[in-house]
Coordinates of C-alpha atoms in Angstrom, one line a residue:
Chain W
X112 CA 46.2 -53.7 46.4
X113 CA 43.2 -56.0 45.9
X114 CA 43.4 -58.6 43.2
X115 CA 41.8 -57.6 40.0
X116 CA 40.3 -60.1 37.6
X117 CA 41.3 -58.6 34.3
X118 CA 39.9 -61.7 32.5
X119 CA 36.4 -61.2 33.9
X120 CA 34.0 -61.5 30.9
X121 CA 31.7 -58.6 30.2
X122 CA 28.6 -60.8 30.4
X123 CA 28.3 -60.1 34.2
X124 CA 27.5 -56.4 34.8
X125 CA 27.9 -56.4 38.5
X126 CA 31.1 -58.3 38.6
X127 CA 32.6 -56.0 35.9
X128 CA 31.6 -52.9 37.9
X129 CA 33.3 -54.4 40.9
X130 CA 36.5 -55.0 39.0
X131 CA 36.5 -51.5 37.3
X132 CA 36.0 -49.8 40.7
X133 CA 39.2 -51.5 41.9
X134 CA 41.1 -50.6 38.7
X135 CA 40.1 -46.9 38.8
X136 CA 40.0 -46.6 42.6
X137 CA 36.5 -45.1 42.4
X138 CA 33.3 -45.7 44.4
X139 CA 30.5 -47.5 42.6
X140 CA 28.6 -44.2 42.1
X141 CA 31.7 -42.4 40.7
X142 CA 32.6 -45.2 38.3
X143 CA 29.0 -45.5 37.1
X144 CA 29.1 -41.8 36.3
X145 CA 32.2 -42.4 34.1
X146 CA 30.8 -45.6 32.6
X147 CA 27.5 -43.9 31.7
X148 CA 29.5 -41.3 29.6
X149 CA 31.7 -44.0 27.9
X150 CA 28.8 -46.4 27.2
X151 CA 26.7 -43.6 25.7
X152 CA 29.5 -42.8 23.3
X153 CA 30.2 -46.5 22.5
X154 CA 26.7 -47.5 22.0
X155 CA 26.1 -44.7 19.5
X156 CA 29.5 -45.2 17.8
Chain S
X289 CA 51.6 -11.4 15.2
X290 CA 48.1 -11.3 16.8
X291 CA 46.6 -8.0 17.8
X292 CA 46.1 -7.2 21.5
X293 CA 42.9 -8.2 23.2
X294 CA 41.8 -10.2 20.2
X295 CA 39.9 -12.7 22.4
X296 CA 37.8 -10.0 24.0
X297 CA 37.3 -8.2 20.7
X298 CA 36.0 -11.5 19.2
X299 CA 33.6 -12.1 22.1
X300 CA 32.3 -8.5 21.9
X301 CA 31.9 -8.8 18.1
X302 CA 29.7 -11.9 18.5
X303 CA 27.8 -10.5 21.4
X304 CA 27.2 -7.2 19.6
X305 CA 25.8 -9.1 16.6
X306 CA 23.3 -11.1 18.7
X307 CA 22.3 -7.9 20.6
X308 CA 21.7 -6.0 17.4
X309 CA 24.4 -3.5 18.2
X310 CA 26.7 -2.5 15.3
X311 CA 29.9 -4.7 15.6
X312 CA 33.3 -3.5 14.3
X313 CA 33.1 -6.2 11.6
X314 CA 30.5 -9.0 11.1
X315 CA 31.6 -12.0 13.2
X316 CA 32.7 -15.1 11.2
X317 CA 32.1 -18.3 13.1
X318 CA 33.6 -21.5 11.8
X319 CA 31.4 -24.6 11.2
X320 CA 34.2 -26.8 9.9
X321 CA 34.7 -30.3 11.2
X322 CA 36.1 -33.3 9.3
X323 CA 36.9 -31.0 6.3
X324 CA 39.9 -29.8 8.1
X325 CA 41.4 -33.3 8.0
X326 CA 41.5 -33.4 4.2
X327 CA 42.6 -29.7 4.1
X328 CA 45.6 -30.8 6.2
X329 CA 46.3 -33.5 3.6
X330 CA 45.5 -36.5 5.9
X331 CA 43.2 -39.5 5.6
X332 CA 40.4 -39.8 8.1
X333 CA 41.3 -43.1 9.6
X334 CA 44.7 -42.0 11.0
X335 CA 43.3 -38.6 12.0
X336 CA 40.6 -40.2 14.1
X337 CA 43.1 -42.4 16.0
X338 CA 46.3 -40.5 16.3
X339 CA 46.1 -37.7 18.9
X340 CA 49.3 -35.9 17.9
X341 CA 48.1 -35.8 14.3
X342 CA 44.7 -34.5 15.4
X343 CA 46.4 -31.6 17.2
X344 CA 48.5 -30.8 14.1
X345 CA 45.4 -30.7 12.0
X346 CA 43.6 -28.4 14.4
X347 CA 46.6 -26.1 14.7
X348 CA 46.9 -25.8 10.9
X349 CA 43.2 -24.9 10.7
X350 CA 43.6 -22.2 13.4
X351 CA 46.7 -20.8 11.8
X352 CA 45.3 -20.7 8.2
X353 CA 41.9 -19.2 8.9
X354 CA 41.1 -16.4 11.3
X355 CA 37.6 -17.3 12.5
X356 CA 36.1 -15.6 15.5
X357 CA 35.1 -18.9 17.0
X358 CA 35.8 -22.5 16.2
X359 CA 35.0 -26.0 17.3
X360 CA 37.5 -28.9 17.3
X361 CA 36.6 -31.6 14.8
X362 CA 37.1 -34.1 17.6
X363 CA 34.1 -32.6 19.2
X364 CA 31.8 -33.4 16.4
X365 CA 32.9 -37.0 16.2
X366 CA 31.8 -37.4 19.8
X367 CA 33.7 -40.7 20.0
X368 CA 37.1 -42.1 20.5
X369 CA 36.9 -43.8 17.1
X370 CA 39.7 -46.3 17.8
X371 CA 37.2 -48.2 20.1
X372 CA 35.9 -49.8 16.9
X373 CA 39.3 -51.6 16.6
X374 CA 38.3 -53.6 19.7
X375 CA 34.5 -53.8 19.4
X376 CA 34.1 -54.1 15.6
X377 CA 32.6 -51.7 13.1
X378 CA 29.8 -49.4 14.4
X379 CA 27.3 -47.1 12.7
X380 CA 29.9 -44.8 11.2
X381 CA 31.1 -45.3 7.6
X382 CA 34.5 -43.8 6.8
X383 CA 34.7 -43.0 3.2
X384 CA 38.4 -42.2 2.5
X385 CA 37.8 -41.7 -1.3
X386 CA 35.4 -38.8 -0.7
X387 CA 36.9 -37.8 2.6
X388 CA 33.7 -38.0 4.5
X389 CA 32.1 -39.8 7.5
X390 CA 28.5 -41.0 7.2
X391 CA 26.2 -42.3 9.9
X392 CA 23.7 -45.1 9.2
X393 CA 20.2 -44.7 10.6
X394 CA 20.0 -47.5 13.1
X395 CA 17.5 -48.7 15.7
X396 CA 19.3 -49.6 18.9
X397 CA 16.3 -49.3 21.3
X398 CA 12.9 -50.3 20.0
X399 CA 9.7 -48.9 21.5
X400 CA 8.9 -52.3 23.1
X401 CA 12.1 -51.9 25.1
X402 CA 11.5 -48.3 26.5
X403 CA 9.8 -49.5 29.6
X404 CA 12.6 -51.9 30.6
X405 CA 15.3 -49.4 29.6
X406 CA 13.8 -46.7 31.9
X407 CA 14.1 -49.0 35.0
X408 CA 17.9 -49.0 34.8
X409 CA 19.4 -47.5 31.7
X410 CA 23.0 -48.3 32.6
X411 CA 22.3 -52.0 33.2
X412 CA 20.1 -52.3 30.2
X413 CA 22.7 -50.6 28.0
X414 CA 25.4 -53.0 29.2
X415 CA 23.3 -56.2 29.1
X416 CA 21.3 -55.6 26.0
X417 CA 22.2 -52.6 23.8
X418 CA 26.0 -53.1 23.7
X419 CA 25.7 -56.8 22.8
X420 CA 23.0 -55.9 20.3
X421 CA 25.4 -53.4 18.6
X422 CA 28.6 -55.4 18.9
X423 CA 28.3 -59.2 18.5
X424 CA 31.5 -59.9 20.3
X425 CA 30.8 -57.7 23.3
X426 CA 30.0 -60.4 25.9
X427 CA 33.1 -62.4 25.0
X428 CA 35.4 -59.4 25.7
X429 CA 37.0 -59.0 29.1
X430 CA 37.5 -56.3 31.6
X431 CA 41.0 -55.8 30.2
X432 CA 39.5 -55.2 26.7
X433 CA 37.0 -52.7 28.0
X434 CA 39.6 -50.9 30.1
X435 CA 41.3 -50.0 26.9
X436 CA 38.1 -48.4 25.6
X437 CA 37.5 -46.5 28.8
X438 CA 41.1 -45.2 28.8
X439 CA 40.7 -44.2 25.1
X440 CA 37.6 -42.3 26.1
X441 CA 39.4 -40.5 28.9
X442 CA 42.3 -39.6 26.5
X443 CA 39.8 -38.4 23.9
X444 CA 38.1 -36.1 26.5
X445 CA 41.5 -34.8 27.5
X446 CA 42.5 -34.1 23.9
X447 CA 39.2 -32.3 23.3
X448 CA 40.1 -30.1 26.3
X449 CA 43.6 -29.6 24.9
X450 CA 42.2 -28.5 21.5
X451 CA 40.0 -25.9 23.3
X452 CA 42.9 -24.7 25.3
X453 CA 45.2 -24.4 22.3
X454 CA 42.6 -22.3 20.5
X455 CA 41.9 -20.2 23.5
X456 CA 45.4 -19.6 24.8
X457 CA 47.5 -19.6 21.6
X458 CA 45.1 -18.3 19.0
X459 CA 42.7 -16.1 21.1
X460 CA 39.7 -18.0 20.0
X461 CA 36.8 -17.9 22.5
X462 CA 35.2 -20.9 24.0
X463 CA 32.0 -21.8 22.3
X464 CA 29.6 -21.6 25.2
X465 CA 29.5 -21.3 29.0
X466 CA 26.6 -23.6 29.8
X467 CA 25.1 -26.8 28.4
X468 CA 21.4 -27.7 28.7
X469 CA 22.0 -31.2 27.2
X470 CA 19.5 -32.7 24.7
X471 CA 15.7 -33.1 25.0
X472 CA 14.6 -36.7 25.2
X473 CA 13.1 -36.6 21.7
X474 CA 16.6 -35.8 20.2
X475 CA 18.1 -38.7 22.3
X476 CA 15.6 -41.0 20.6
X477 CA 15.9 -39.7 17.1
X478 CA 19.6 -39.1 17.0
X479 CA 21.1 -41.8 19.3
X480 CA 18.9 -44.5 20.5
X481 CA 16.0 -45.4 18.2
X482 CA 16.7 -43.6 14.9
X483 CA 14.4 -41.8 12.6
X484 CA 12.1 -44.6 11.5
X485 CA 11.5 -46.3 14.9
X486 CA 10.9 -43.0 16.7
X487 CA 8.5 -41.8 14.1
X488 CA 6.6 -45.1 14.3
X489 CA 6.7 -45.1 18.1
X490 CA 5.1 -41.6 18.3
X491 CA 2.2 -43.0 16.4
X492 CA 1.9 -46.5 17.8
X493 CA 2.8 -46.0 21.4
X494 CA 3.0 -42.3 22.4
X495 CA 2.7 -43.2 26.1
X496 CA 6.0 -45.0 25.9
X497 CA 7.6 -42.1 24.1
X498 CA 6.3 -39.7 26.7
X499 CA 7.8 -41.9 29.5
X500 CA 11.2 -42.1 28.0
X501 CA 11.3 -38.3 27.1
X502 CA 10.2 -37.5 30.6
X503 CA 13.1 -39.4 32.0
X504 CA 15.6 -37.5 29.9
X505 CA 13.8 -34.1 30.2
X506 CA 13.8 -34.4 34.0
X507 CA 17.6 -33.6 33.9
X508 CA 16.9 -30.1 32.5
X509 CA 15.9 -28.3 35.7
X510 CA 19.2 -29.3 37.3
X511 CA 21.2 -28.2 34.2
X512 CA 19.4 -24.8 34.1
X513 CA 19.9 -24.2 37.8
X514 CA 23.6 -23.6 36.9
X515 CA 22.7 -21.2 34.1
X516 CA 23.3 -17.8 35.7
X517 CA 24.7 -14.6 34.5
X518 CA 27.1 -14.4 37.4
X519 CA 28.5 -17.9 36.5
X520 CA 29.6 -16.8 33.0
X521 CA 33.4 -17.1 32.4
X522 CA 33.6 -14.0 30.2
X523 CA 35.6 -16.2 27.8
X524 CA 32.8 -17.7 25.7
X525 CA 31.1 -16.6 22.5
X526 CA 27.6 -17.8 23.6
X527 CA 25.8 -18.5 26.8
X528 CA 24.5 -21.8 25.4
X529 CA 24.8 -23.8 22.2
X530 CA 22.3 -26.3 20.8
X531 CA 22.1 -28.6 17.9
X532 CA 18.6 -29.4 16.7
X533 CA 17.6 -32.2 14.3
X534 CA 14.5 -34.0 15.5
X535 CA 12.2 -31.1 14.8
X536 CA 12.4 -32.0 11.1
X537 CA 10.4 -35.2 11.7
X538 CA 7.7 -33.7 13.9
X539 CA 4.4 -32.3 13.0
X540 CA 3.2 -29.3 15.0
X541 CA 1.2 -31.4 17.5
X542 CA 4.3 -33.6 18.2
X543 CA 6.6 -30.6 18.4
X544 CA 4.3 -29.0 21.0
X545 CA 4.2 -32.2 23.0
X546 CA 7.8 -33.5 22.8
X547 CA 10.1 -30.7 21.8
X548 CA 8.8 -27.1 22.5
X549 CA 8.2 -27.5 26.3
X550 CA 11.9 -28.4 26.8
X551 CA 13.2 -25.7 24.4
X552 CA 10.9 -23.0 25.8
X553 CA 12.3 -23.6 29.3
X554 CA 15.8 -23.0 28.0
X555 CA 14.9 -20.0 25.9
X556 CA 13.0 -18.5 28.8
X557 CA 16.0 -19.0 31.1
X558 CA 18.3 -17.4 28.6
X559 CA 16.2 -14.3 28.5
X560 CA 15.7 -14.2 32.2
X561 CA 19.5 -14.3 32.7
X562 CA 20.2 -11.9 29.8
X563 CA 22.3 -14.5 28.1
X564 CA 22.6 -15.6 24.5
X565 CA 21.6 -18.9 22.9
X566 CA 23.1 -20.3 19.6
X567 CA 20.8 -22.8 17.9
X568 CA 22.2 -24.7 15.0
X569 CA 19.0 -25.9 13.3
X570 CA 19.7 -28.8 11.0
X571 CA 17.2 -29.1 8.1
X572 CA 14.6 -26.4 8.4
X573 CA 13.2 -24.3 11.3
X574 CA 11.3 -21.5 9.7
X575 CA 8.0 -23.4 9.9
X576 CA 8.4 -23.1 13.7
X577 CA 9.1 -19.3 13.6
X578 CA 5.9 -18.4 15.5
X579 CA 7.3 -20.1 18.6
X580 CA 10.4 -17.8 18.7
X581 CA 8.9 -14.5 17.5
X582 CA 7.9 -13.1 20.9
X583 CA 11.3 -13.4 22.5
X584 CA 12.9 -10.0 22.9
X585 CA 15.7 -9.0 20.6
X586 CA 19.2 -9.8 21.6
X587 CA 19.2 -13.4 22.9
X588 CA 18.7 -15.9 20.2
X589 CA 21.1 -16.6 17.3
X590 CA 19.5 -19.1 14.9
X591 CA 22.0 -20.8 12.6
X592 CA 20.2 -22.1 9.5
X593 CA 21.1 -25.1 7.3
X594 CA 18.5 -25.6 4.6
X595 CA 16.4 -22.5 5.3
X596 CA 17.0 -19.4 3.3
X597 CA 18.7 -17.0 5.7
X598 CA 16.8 -14.1 4.2
X599 CA 13.5 -15.8 5.0
X600 CA 14.6 -16.5 8.5
X601 CA 15.6 -12.8 9.0
X602 CA 12.2 -11.7 7.7
X603 CA 10.2 -14.2 9.8
X604 CA 12.2 -13.6 13.0
X605 CA 13.5 -10.0 13.0
X606 CA 14.1 -10.4 16.8
X607 CA 16.7 -13.2 16.3
X608 CA 20.2 -12.9 15.0
X609 CA 20.5 -14.7 11.7
X610 CA 23.5 -17.1 11.5
X611 CA 24.9 -18.9 8.5
X612 CA 24.5 -17.8 4.8
X613 CA 27.9 -19.0 3.4
X614 CA 26.9 -22.0 1.2
X615 CA 28.8 -25.1 0.4
X616 CA 27.6 -24.6 -3.2
X617 CA 29.7 -21.4 -3.4
X618 CA 32.6 -22.3 -1.2
X619 CA 33.0 -25.7 -2.9
X620 CA 32.4 -24.8 -6.5
X621 CA 32.6 -21.0 -6.8
X622 CA 35.6 -18.7 -7.4
X623 CA 37.1 -16.5 -4.7
X624 CA 35.2 -13.6 -6.1
X625 CA 31.9 -15.5 -6.0
X626 CA 32.5 -16.3 -2.3
X627 CA 33.5 -12.7 -1.4
X628 CA 30.5 -11.4 -3.3
X629 CA 28.2 -13.8 -1.3
X630 CA 29.7 -12.6 2.0
X631 CA 29.6 -8.9 1.1
X632 CA 25.9 -9.2 0.0
X633 CA 25.0 -10.9 3.3
X634 CA 26.7 -8.3 5.3
X635 CA 25.3 -5.4 3.4
X636 CA 21.8 -6.8 3.4
X637 CA 21.5 -8.2 6.9
X638 CA 24.5 -7.4 9.0
X639 CA 25.4 -3.7 8.9
X640 CA 23.6 -2.9 12.2
X641 CA 24.1 -6.2 13.9
X642 CA 21.8 -9.2 13.7
X643 CA 24.1 -11.4 11.5
X644 CA 26.8 -13.9 12.3
X645 CA 28.4 -15.4 9.2
X646 CA 28.9 -19.1 9.1
X647 CA 28.7 -22.1 6.8
X648 CA 25.3 -23.6 6.1
X649 CA 26.5 -27.1 6.6
X650 CA 28.7 -28.9 9.1
X651 CA 31.7 -28.9 6.8
X652 CA 32.6 -32.5 6.6
X653 CA 33.3 -33.4 3.0
X654 CA 36.5 -32.3 1.4
X655 CA 34.5 -31.0 -1.6
X656 CA 32.4 -28.7 0.7
X657 CA 34.9 -25.9 0.3
X658 CA 38.1 -25.0 -1.5
X659 CA 40.9 -23.8 0.9
X660 CA 41.5 -20.6 -1.1
X661 CA 37.8 -19.7 -0.9
X662 CA 37.6 -20.2 2.9
X663 CA 40.8 -18.0 3.2
X664 CA 39.4 -15.3 0.9
X665 CA 36.2 -15.0 2.8
X666 CA 37.9 -14.9 6.2
X667 CA 40.3 -12.2 5.0
X668 CA 37.5 -10.2 3.4
X669 CA 35.1 -10.3 6.4
X670 CA 37.9 -9.4 8.8
X671 CA 38.8 -6.3 6.7
X672 CA 35.2 -5.2 5.9
X673 CA 34.7 -2.6 8.6
X674 CA 31.1 -1.5 9.3

């Protein structure tokens, strides 16, 4: 399994996407689909 | 013990009402949300974070009241609320004393930002909107946000479980088979820019509003391509379901520009596929009645909030009127008052179809209704054969 930087700060969008893809074992397109749903909920929370 | 084929009876009952065929009894569709938390005897904060408790609350509601259709209260909240424990307080205000949840009007996205937002909404949300909303966002880590994503996934699973419990154990139909999403103007009013900023934006920079609405509205054709009679599950009360709010802030010219083209496409598709469309119209809708009056009978069910249901039924005799049970009576009246209200609505508007009883508000405050009144109306309506 690839190393995952769980301490990556959220201030770097691309680096975060990269780490999340490894965590959830998803392609970038798949993960962005999930993240779009999560972020929409969170930003309007 | 539940009667046989109750699920199919309920679906037929609701469909008959919309189609203006005489149903066996007038359908009674629940519009209860956070109210069921206080009815269970819980506080809101634990009920919004504890999934086992949320299931117990929903089960008690399903057991105590025999509605023909119901929505999980987790569905209304639209959020895994526990995320605020990590991010900090958001726009929701939890009022435990009054047992209610309020939402502040907020401006997340200003009209000056629309153009940049459209270029890459995901990146803009991450880099600008989330830090604007939550001051500590950029100092959080992937590990922190993973907890939020996992919470979201659990919340989505639990919503599905609530639906399955209602469907499999209590024979309550699914709400709708298809989802058209929201028009861009609702996204701006309800979620991104708020009432004040969107209203100002429409006057000061209509071009920018058009651009962002076009971006959201472009998703509709794809959503409607799946809306086909042959794709119906046969397990849902309605073909589609819609919540409308933004129309309240639009004049006729703005409605025709920003809202009606989107909604007309959905209504036309519903008729073309011989489906049904349930529209919950927050605020008032009757001033837009002319736009709905030429649709054939049997497709649209318009759920009124502040409009008089009699006025709607008169203005739109082609549409099934939905609502009519008021918080005023359910919350302050006696059982007899509530039954009289339900009986009058059925006798006046529902004896040949064309009426679905429901509450006139999204029942959120514990004072919105007394338990015994809700039970009395459910029992009366279920036993009042037409």
